[in-house]
Coordinates of C-alpha atoms in Angstrom, one line a residue:
M231 CA 0.0 0.0 0.0
R232 CA 1.4 3.4 -1.0
Q233 CA 1.9 5.9 1.9
G234 CA 0.9 9.4 1.1
K235 CA 2.5 12.7 2.2
G236 CA 1.6 13.9 5.7
D237 CA 0.4 17.3 6.6
P238 CA 3.3 19.8 6.4
A239 CA 2.2 21.6 9.5
I240 CA 2.1 18.4 11.5
A241 CA 5.6 17.5 10.2
A242 CA 7.0 20.9 11.2
L243 CA 5.4 20.6 14.6
A244 CA 7.0 17.2 15.1
I245 CA 10.4 18.5 14.1
A246 CA 10.1 21.4 16.5
I247 CA 9.2 19.0 19.4
A248 CA 12.1 16.8 18.6
V249 CA 14.6 19.7 18.6
V250 CA 13.2 20.9 22.0
L251 CA 13.5 17.5 23.5
L252 CA 17.1 17.2 22.1
C253 CA 18.1 20.5 23.7
V254 CA 16.6 19.6 27.0
A255 CA 18.4 16.3 26.9
S256 CA 21.7 18.0 26.0
S257 CA 21.2 20.5 28.9
A258 CA 20.6 17.6 31.3
V259 CA 23.7 15.8 30.1
L260 CA 25.8 19.0 30.5
A261 CA 24.4 19.6 34.0
I262 CA 25.1 16.0 35.0
D263 CA 28.6 16.3 33.6
G264 CA 29.2 19.6 35.3
A265 CA 28.0 18.2 38.6
K266 CA 30.2 15.2 38.2
A267 CA 33.2 17.4 37.4
E268 CA 32.4 19.4 40.5
E269 CA 32.1 16.3 42.6
E270 CA 35.4 15.0 41.3
L271 CA 37.3 18.0 42.7
P272 CA 39.1 16.4 45.6
T273 CA 38.4 18.1 48.9
Q274 CA 40.0 15.6 51.3
L275 CA 43.1 13.4 51.3
L276 CA 43.2 10.1 53.2
N277 CA 46.1 8.0 54.4
G278 CA 47.8 6.3 51.4
F279 CA 47.3 9.3 49.1
A280 CA 50.1 10.1 46.6
A281 CA 50.3 12.5 43.7
T282 CA 53.3 13.1 41.3
H283 CA 54.2 16.4 39.7
A284 CA 54.4 16.4 35.9
A285 CA 58.0 17.1 35.3
G286 CA 58.6 20.2 33.2
S287 CA 54.9 21.0 33.0
A288 CA 54.0 24.2 31.1
A289 CA 51.5 25.1 33.8
T290 CA 52.7 27.1 36.8
F291 CA 50.4 25.4 39.3
E292 CA 49.2 21.8 39.5
P293 CA 46.4 21.5 42.1
V294 CA 45.8 18.3 44.0
L295 CA 43.3 19.4 46.8
Y296 CA 40.6 22.0 46.7
A297 CA 38.6 23.9 49.3
T298 CA 34.9 23.2 49.1
S299 CA 34.3 26.8 47.9
A300 CA 36.8 26.1 45.0
V301 CA 38.4 29.5 45.8
F302 CA 41.6 27.9 47.1
A303 CA 43.7 24.9 46.0
L304 CA 46.8 23.1 47.3
G305 CA 49.3 21.9 44.8
F306 CA 52.7 22.0 43.1
L307 CA 53.8 25.6 42.4
R308 CA 56.6 26.7 40.1
V309 CA 58.8 29.3 41.8
G310 CA 60.9 31.4 39.5
P311 CA 62.0 29.8 36.2
A312 CA 62.8 26.3 37.4
S313 CA 62.1 25.7 41.1
L314 CA 59.2 23.8 42.8
D315 CA 57.3 24.4 46.0
L316 CA 54.1 23.2 47.7
A317 CA 51.6 26.0 48.0
V318 CA 48.0 27.1 48.8
V319 CA 46.9 29.4 45.9
H320 CA 44.0 31.9 45.7
L321 CA 42.7 30.7 42.4
P322 CA 41.0 33.9 41.2
S323 CA 44.3 35.8 41.4
S324 CA 46.8 32.9 41.2
F325 CA 48.5 34.3 44.4
P326 CA 50.1 31.9 46.8
V327 CA 48.7 32.7 50.3
W328 CA 50.8 30.0 51.8
R329 CA 54.0 28.2 50.8
A330 CA 55.9 25.3 52.4
T331 CA 59.2 27.1 51.6
P332 CA 61.6 24.2 52.3
A333 CA 65.3 25.0 52.8
R334 CA 65.9 23.3 49.4
L335 CA 63.3 23.9 46.7
G336 CA 62.5 21.1 44.3
D337 CA 63.4 21.1 40.6
W338 CA 60.4 21.9 38.3
S339 CA 61.9 19.9 35.5
R340 CA 62.0 16.7 37.5
P341 CA 59.1 14.7 39.1
A342 CA 58.2 15.4 42.8
T343 CA 55.8 13.5 45.0
L344 CA 53.2 14.7 47.6
A345 CA 52.1 11.9 49.8
F346 CA 49.9 11.6 52.9
D347 CA 50.9 8.4 54.7
D348 CA 51.1 7.4 58.4
G349 CA 49.4 10.7 59.3
T350 CA 52.1 12.9 57.8
L351 CA 52.1 15.1 54.7
V352 CA 55.4 14.8 52.9
L353 CA 56.8 16.5 49.8
A354 CA 59.7 14.5 48.3
G355 CA 62.1 14.9 45.4
P356 CA 62.6 12.4 42.6
D357 CA 65.4 10.7 44.6
G358 CA 63.0 10.2 47.5
A359 CA 64.8 12.9 49.6
V360 CA 62.3 14.7 51.8
L361 CA 62.0 18.4 50.9
W362 CA 59.3 19.3 53.4
R363 CA 57.0 17.5 55.9
T364 CA 54.5 18.2 58.7
L365 CA 56.5 17.5 61.9
N366 CA 55.3 15.6 64.9
T367 CA 51.8 15.1 63.5
V368 CA 49.5 12.0 63.3
G369 CA 46.3 12.5 61.3
D370 CA 43.6 10.7 59.4
T371 CA 42.7 13.3 56.8
V372 CA 44.0 16.4 55.1
A373 CA 41.6 19.2 54.2
L374 CA 41.8 22.7 52.8
L375 CA 39.3 25.0 54.6
N376 CA 37.5 27.9 52.9
S377 CA 39.6 30.2 55.0
S378 CA 42.7 28.9 53.1
N379 CA 43.9 27.0 56.2
L380 CA 45.4 23.7 55.4
V381 CA 44.8 21.2 58.2
V382 CA 45.7 17.7 59.2
Q383 CA 43.0 16.2 61.5
R384 CA 42.1 13.2 63.5
Y385 CA 38.6 11.8 63.3
E386 CA 37.9 12.0 67.0
N387 CA 39.5 15.5 67.6
P388 CA 38.1 18.6 66.1
Q389 CA 41.3 20.5 66.8
P390 CA 43.9 20.3 64.0
A391 CA 46.9 18.2 64.6
W392 CA 48.7 20.5 62.3
Q393 CA 47.6 23.7 60.4
S394 CA 49.3 26.0 57.9
F395 CA 48.0 29.0 59.9
D396 CA 50.7 28.3 62.5
H397 CA 53.4 28.3 59.8
P398 CA 52.8 31.3 57.6
A399 CA 55.2 32.1 54.7
D400 CA 55.0 35.8 53.7
T401 CA 51.2 36.3 54.1
L402 CA 48.5 36.5 56.8
V403 CA 44.8 36.1 55.9
V404 CA 41.6 37.0 57.8
D405 CA 41.2 35.4 61.2
Q406 CA 44.7 33.9 61.2
N407 CA 46.3 34.4 64.6
F408 CA 49.9 35.6 64.5
T409 CA 51.6 34.8 67.8
A410 CA 55.1 34.8 69.2
S411 CA 55.1 31.0 68.7
S412 CA 54.1 31.3 65.0
S413 CA 56.7 31.1 62.3
P414 CA 57.8 34.7 61.4
L415 CA 56.7 36.1 58.1
V416 CA 59.6 35.8 55.6
S417 CA 59.6 37.8 52.3
A418 CA 59.7 35.7 49.2
N419 CA 63.2 36.8 48.5
R420 CA 64.2 35.9 52.1
R421 CA 65.6 39.4 52.7
F422 CA 63.2 40.5 55.4
T423 CA 61.2 39.1 58.3
L424 CA 58.3 40.2 60.5
Q425 CA 58.4 38.8 64.0
L426 CA 56.3 39.3 67.1
G427 CA 57.7 40.2 70.5
R428 CA 56.0 40.3 73.8
T429 CA 54.3 43.7 73.3
Y430 CA 55.4 44.7 69.8
M431 CA 56.0 43.5 66.3
A432 CA 59.1 44.4 64.2
M433 CA 60.6 43.9 60.8
H434 CA 64.2 42.8 60.4
M435 CA 66.8 42.8 57.7
Q436 CA 68.2 39.4 56.9
F437 CA 71.7 38.7 55.5
D438 CA 71.5 34.9 55.9
A439 CA 68.4 33.9 53.9
G440 CA 66.0 34.6 56.8
Q441 CA 67.7 32.4 59.4
A442 CA 68.9 35.0 61.9
Q443 CA 67.1 35.4 65.2
A444 CA 65.5 38.6 66.4
A445 CA 68.3 39.3 68.7
T446 CA 70.9 39.4 65.9
A447 CA 69.0 40.6 62.8
P448 CA 68.9 44.4 62.6
V449 CA 65.4 46.1 63.1
Y450 CA 64.3 48.7 60.6
W451 CA 60.6 49.0 61.7
K452 CA 58.9 48.5 65.0
H453 CA 55.3 49.0 66.3
T454 CA 54.5 48.7 70.0
A455 CA 51.0 48.0 71.2
L456 CA 49.8 51.3 72.6
E457 CA 47.8 49.9 75.5
A458 CA 50.1 47.0 76.4
H459 CA 51.6 47.2 79.9
L460 CA 55.3 47.3 79.2
E461 CA 56.2 47.7 82.9
N462 CA 54.2 44.7 83.9
A463 CA 56.3 41.6 83.3
T464 CA 53.5 39.3 84.3
A465 CA 51.1 40.7 81.7
P466 CA 50.2 38.3 78.9
P467 CA 51.9 38.8 75.5
V468 CA 50.1 40.1 72.5
Y469 CA 49.1 38.4 69.3
G470 CA 47.9 39.8 66.0
R471 CA 45.0 39.1 63.7
L472 CA 43.8 40.4 60.4
D473 CA 40.1 41.4 60.6
A474 CA 37.6 41.4 57.7
L475 CA 36.5 44.9 58.6
G476 CA 39.8 46.3 57.4
F477 CA 42.3 46.5 60.2
F478 CA 45.1 44.5 61.9
G479 CA 44.5 44.2 65.6
L480 CA 46.8 43.4 68.5
Y481 CA 45.2 41.4 71.3
L482 CA 46.2 40.2 74.8
D483 CA 46.8 36.4 74.6
G484 CA 44.4 34.7 77.0
G485 CA 42.8 38.1 77.7
G486 CA 39.4 37.2 76.4
G487 CA 40.0 38.9 73.1
Q488 CA 40.9 42.3 74.6
R489 CA 42.2 44.5 71.8
V490 CA 45.1 46.7 72.8
D491 CA 46.0 48.3 69.4
V492 CA 44.8 48.7 65.9
L493 CA 46.5 49.3 62.5
S494 CA 43.7 50.8 60.4
F495 CA 43.5 50.3 56.7
D496 CA 42.3 52.8 54.1
T497 CA 38.9 51.0 53.8
F498 CA 38.3 50.6 57.6
A499 CA 35.5 53.1 57.6
L500 CA 33.9 51.9 54.3
N501 CA 32.5 48.6 55.6
L502 CA 33.4 46.7 52.5
T503 CA 31.7 43.3 52.1
G504 CA 32.5 40.5 49.7
V505 CA 36.2 41.1 49.7
F506 CA 39.1 38.8 50.5
R507 CA 42.0 40.5 52.5
R508 CA 45.6 39.6 53.0
M509 CA 48.6 41.2 54.6
T510 CA 52.0 40.4 53.0
L511 CA 55.6 41.2 53.7
D512 CA 56.8 42.2 50.2
D513 CA 60.2 41.8 48.6
D514 CA 61.0 45.5 49.1
G515 CA 60.7 45.0 52.9
N516 CA 57.4 46.8 53.3
L517 CA 54.4 45.3 55.1
R518 CA 51.2 45.9 53.0
A519 CA 47.6 44.9 53.1
Y520 CA 45.5 44.2 50.0
Y521 CA 42.0 43.2 49.2
W522 CA 40.4 41.3 46.3
T523 CA 36.8 42.1 45.3
T524 CA 34.8 38.9 44.5
G525 CA 33.3 38.8 41.1
D526 CA 34.6 41.8 39.2
S527 CA 38.1 42.2 40.4
S528 CA 41.2 41.6 38.2
A529 CA 43.9 42.9 40.5
W530 CA 44.8 43.3 44.2
T531 CA 44.1 46.7 45.6
S532 CA 46.6 48.1 48.1
D533 CA 44.9 49.1 51.4
Y534 CA 47.7 49.7 53.9
K535 CA 51.5 50.0 54.0
A536 CA 53.6 50.2 57.1
I537 CA 56.3 52.4 55.6
A538 CA 55.0 55.4 53.7
E539 CA 58.1 56.6 51.7
R540 CA 60.5 54.7 49.5
C541 CA 63.5 56.3 51.1
E542 CA 62.4 54.9 54.4
L543 CA 62.7 51.3 53.1
P544 CA 66.0 49.7 54.1
T545 CA 67.3 48.6 50.7
S546 CA 65.6 50.9 48.2
C547 CA 68.9 52.1 46.7
G548 CA 71.0 49.1 47.5
A549 CA 74.3 48.6 49.3
Y550 CA 76.1 51.9 50.0
G551 CA 73.3 53.9 48.3
V552 CA 71.8 57.2 49.3
C553 CA 68.1 57.9 48.8
V554 CA 67.1 61.5 48.2
P555 CA 63.6 62.2 49.6
G556 CA 61.0 63.9 47.5
N557 CA 61.9 62.5 44.1
A558 CA 63.2 59.2 45.7
Q559 CA 66.3 59.3 43.5
C560 CA 69.4 57.4 44.4
Q561 CA 73.1 58.4 44.8
C562 CA 76.1 56.3 45.5
L563 CA 77.7 57.0 48.9
D564 CA 81.1 57.7 47.4
S565 CA 79.7 59.8 44.5
N566 CA 77.3 62.7 44.1
G567 CA 75.9 61.5 40.8
T568 CA 72.1 60.9 40.8
S569 CA 70.2 58.2 39.0
T570 CA 67.2 56.0 39.5
A571 CA 69.0 52.9 40.7
P572 CA 72.8 53.1 40.7
P573 CA 74.8 49.8 41.1
C574 CA 77.0 51.4 43.8
H575 CA 78.7 48.4 45.3
G576 CA 78.0 44.7 45.5
E577 CA 76.5 43.6 48.9
D578 CA 79.3 42.4 51.2
T579 CA 77.8 40.3 54.0
A580 CA 81.2 39.1 55.4
D581 CA 82.5 41.1 58.3
L582 CA 85.9 42.8 58.4
C583 CA 87.4 40.6 61.1
S584 CA 90.1 38.1 60.4
T585 CA 91.7 35.6 62.7
A586 CA 94.7 34.9 60.3
S587 CA 97.1 36.8 62.5
S588 CA 99.0 35.0 65.3
N589 CA 97.8 37.4 68.0
G590 CA 94.0 36.9 67.3
A591 CA 91.5 38.9 65.4
R592 CA 92.6 41.7 63.2
Q593 CA 90.8 44.1 60.9
L594 CA 90.9 43.5 57.1
G595 CA 91.8 46.3 54.7
F596 CA 89.1 48.8 53.9
D597 CA 88.7 52.2 52.3
V598 CA 87.1 55.0 54.3
V599 CA 84.3 57.2 53.0
R600 CA 83.3 60.3 54.9
R601 CA 80.1 62.1 54.0
T602 CA 77.9 64.8 55.4
R603 CA 74.1 65.2 55.2
V604 CA 73.4 61.4 55.6
S605 CA 71.4 59.4 58.1
V606 CA 69.1 56.3 58.1
A607 CA 65.4 56.2 58.5
Y608 CA 65.6 53.6 61.3
K609 CA 68.4 55.2 63.4
E610 CA 66.2 54.9 66.5
E611 CA 66.6 51.1 66.2
L612 CA 70.5 51.3 66.1
P613 CA 72.8 51.0 69.1
F614 CA 74.1 54.5 70.0
R615 CA 76.4 56.4 72.3
T616 CA 75.8 59.8 73.9
N617 CA 78.1 62.6 75.1
T618 CA 80.7 62.1 72.4
T619 CA 82.2 64.1 69.6
A620 CA 82.4 63.5 65.9
D621 CA 86.0 62.3 66.2
G622 CA 85.1 60.0 69.1
C623 CA 82.2 58.5 67.1
E624 CA 84.5 57.8 64.2
L625 CA 87.1 56.2 66.4
A626 CA 84.6 54.0 68.1
C627 CA 83.8 52.4 64.7
A628 CA 87.3 52.6 63.2
G629 CA 88.9 50.4 65.9
N630 CA 86.1 47.8 65.9
C631 CA 86.3 45.2 63.1
T632 CA 82.6 44.4 63.5
C633 CA 81.5 48.0 62.9
R634 CA 80.7 48.9 59.2
G635 CA 79.8 52.6 59.7
A636 CA 79.0 55.4 62.2
L637 CA 76.5 58.2 62.0
Y638 CA 77.0 61.3 64.2
N639 CA 74.2 63.9 64.8
G640 CA 75.9 67.1 65.7
A641 CA 72.7 68.6 67.0
S642 CA 72.0 65.9 69.6
G643 CA 75.5 64.5 70.1
Y644 CA 74.2 61.0 69.4
C645 CA 76.5 58.5 67.7
Y646 CA 74.8 55.6 65.9
L647 CA 76.9 52.5 65.1
I648 CA 76.2 50.2 62.1
D649 CA 77.4 46.7 62.8
F650 CA 75.8 45.1 59.7
P651 CA 76.3 45.6 55.9
V652 CA 75.6 49.2 55.0
E653 CA 72.4 49.5 53.0
T654 CA 70.4 52.5 51.9
L655 CA 71.1 55.8 53.6
V656 CA 68.9 58.9 53.6
Y657 CA 70.0 62.3 52.4
Q658 CA 69.3 65.1 55.0
A659 CA 70.0 68.7 54.3
D660 CA 71.9 69.3 57.6
D661 CA 75.6 69.7 57.6
R662 CA 75.7 68.5 61.2
M663 CA 74.8 64.9 60.1
L664 CA 78.1 63.2 59.6
G665 CA 78.8 59.7 58.3
Y666 CA 81.9 57.4 58.4
F667 CA 81.8 54.2 56.4
K668 CA 84.1 51.3 55.7
I669 CA 84.2 49.7 52.2
R670 CA 86.2 46.5 51.8
K671 CA 89.2 46.8 49.5
A672 CA 89.2 44.7 46.4
A673 CA 91.6 41.8 46.4
T674 CA 94.7 42.3 44.3
A675 CA 97.6 40.1 43.2
N676 CA 100.0 42.0 45.5
S677 CA 97.6 41.7 48.5
A678 CA 97.2 38.0 47.8
R679 CA 100.9 37.5 47.8
R680 CA 101.3 39.5 51.0
G681 CA 98.7 37.3 52.6
M682 CA 100.5 34.0 51.7
S683 CA 102.1 32.1 54.5
P684 CA 105.9 31.6 54.5
G685 CA 105.5 27.9 53.6
V686 CA 103.3 28.7 50.6
T687 CA 105.7 31.5 49.6
A688 CA 108.7 29.1 49.7
A689 CA 106.9 26.5 47.7
T690 CA 105.9 29.1 45.1
V691 CA 109.5 30.3 44.7
A692 CA 110.8 26.7 44.3
L693 CA 108.2 25.9 41.7
S694 CA 109.0 29.1 39.8
L695 CA 112.8 28.1 39.8
V696 CA 111.9 24.6 38.5
L697 CA 109.8 26.0 35.7
A698 CA 112.5 28.5 34.8
G699 CA 115.1 25.7 34.6
L700 CA 112.8 23.6 32.4
A701 CA 112.2 26.6 30.1
A702 CA 116.0 27.2 29.8
A703 CA 116.7 23.5 29.1
G704 CA 114.0 23.5 26.4
A705 CA 115.4 26.6 24.8
Y706 CA 119.0 25.1 24.7
W707 CA 117.7 21.8 23.3
G708 CA 115.8 23.7 20.6
Y709 CA 118.9 25.7 19.7
R710 CA 121.1 22.6 19.3
T711 CA 118.5 20.9 17.1
W712 CA 118.3 24.0 14.9
E713 CA 122.2 24.1 14.6
R714 CA 122.3 20.4 13.6
R715 CA 119.6 20.8 10.9
K716 CA 121.4 23.9 9.6
R717 CA 124.7 22.1 9.2
K718 CA 123.0 19.1 7.5
R719 CA 121.3 21.4 4.9
A720 CA 124.6 23.1 4.2
G721 CA 126.3 19.7 3.4
M722 CA 123.4 18.6 1.1
E723 CA 123.7 21.9 -0.9
Q724 CA 127.4 21.4 -1.4
E725 CA 126.8 17.8 -2.9
L726 CA 123.9 18.8 -5.2
V727 CA 125.4 22.1 -6.6
P728 CA 129.0 21.4 -7.6
G729 CA 129.0 23.9 -10.5
P730 CA 127.0 26.5 -12.4
Y731 CA 123.5 26.0 -13.8
R732 CA 124.6 25.3 -17.4
D733 CA 126.7 22.3 -16.3
L734 CA 123.6 20.8 -14.6
K735 CA 121.7 21.2 -17.9
S736 CA 124.3 19.5 -20.0
M737 CA 124.6 16.6 -17.5
A738 CA 120.9 16.0 -17.6
S739 CA 120.9 16.0 -21.4
S740 CA 123.8 13.6 -21.8
N741 CA 122.3 11.1 -19.3
N742 CA 118.7 11.2 -20.4
S743 CA 117.7 7.6 -21.3
F744 CA 114.2 8.7 -22.5
K745 CA 115.5 10.5 -25.7
A746 CA 113.8 9.6 -29.0

């Protein structure tokens, strides 16, 4: 039986219904796949977990664990061009709010392993050598909280066995307590640290990759809690915490949250909501606060800085540099030329003391630079002497091999001693501000010879004589060989050339056996 054509309207309606059903089905599939992908984001690590870094990956960050909000992730982070570290990253900005910062970073071009086994989180290199681990912890799970806090926990104990909030790198985030027992903040370049004292917090210059203690590292910024009781030795110490309202507060430890001081940010009175805040010790040595607006932000907004002017930063012009306030230009200490960033002198972290002499320590050679109208922004933090003269101030440093420089204030009579490598000085338009500085002399061949021991000198002389004798013998042998060859050539010429050229030609013609 022959089938006829159907009604075109009915056919069009059927096609439209089919298209709608197909779209609905596709949307359902996409929704299911999206939910599945979201469910597959790991938010917890159990004992036995292990993940390996893809050696030489083009990506700069390889996440292995996510917060439930998906705003933060833990994973392998590339540091610089070729190093590897473990980090918690703020995904919208790609900023690492926490880093493990092991003493020896991994190699990005080689595989590394992150494992959670026997209750300990371990980062290991390709040879199995441990780069970093959570110390003295036993846990059942690892989780990344929505606050960015990485925690190792036991099932039966709500308190973390270990948490990254106790071991900050260079950054503090909201509601993270910063205490005297916390690890100090260390700038990413390891040149500066922020440490907490009993009633104050201070920033220190580091000349040994951030390993110096507060007692030895020079202080260049210090803030004391205004309401802390300095005279009461039994008063509890303070701790710090970044608040979402836009300030950094100092509180009495165990004092029921009693706030004793506040560092207010620019947005403190604006009551900003929906922002993520952080406080970071930056590579220039300044402590700054930033915020990130959720949704429409593409950059961090600076909200606070502890040091207002560039010339007040400790290393803004480098070693033996002078910063001119106002235009923030730099000069070299031993030159009046002005530029944006002069390479005055390489940083010299070794002291000027030597124990090579038989009678104990002596001072190595140095050049002296004297200059007026110089000071440092942090002179209040330097050791000083009073009731002295400019000459007495200079002598106090000149005779001490641990002293690198001295600053004398002719108005107050204060003498400030610099017993660490000289960094950025500040220009001050006052002829009563006097400076005396030591710059290590460059090593020369003569000074190297003068510094050799008698035994080394004797061995050097003997070796020189042996080499000179060998050279003379070689020259004599070469001369005799040349003489023998010369005499041999002379004898051959006498045998081959007995007469004039025409005699040779006639001899060749008469003895030629190939004639026609």
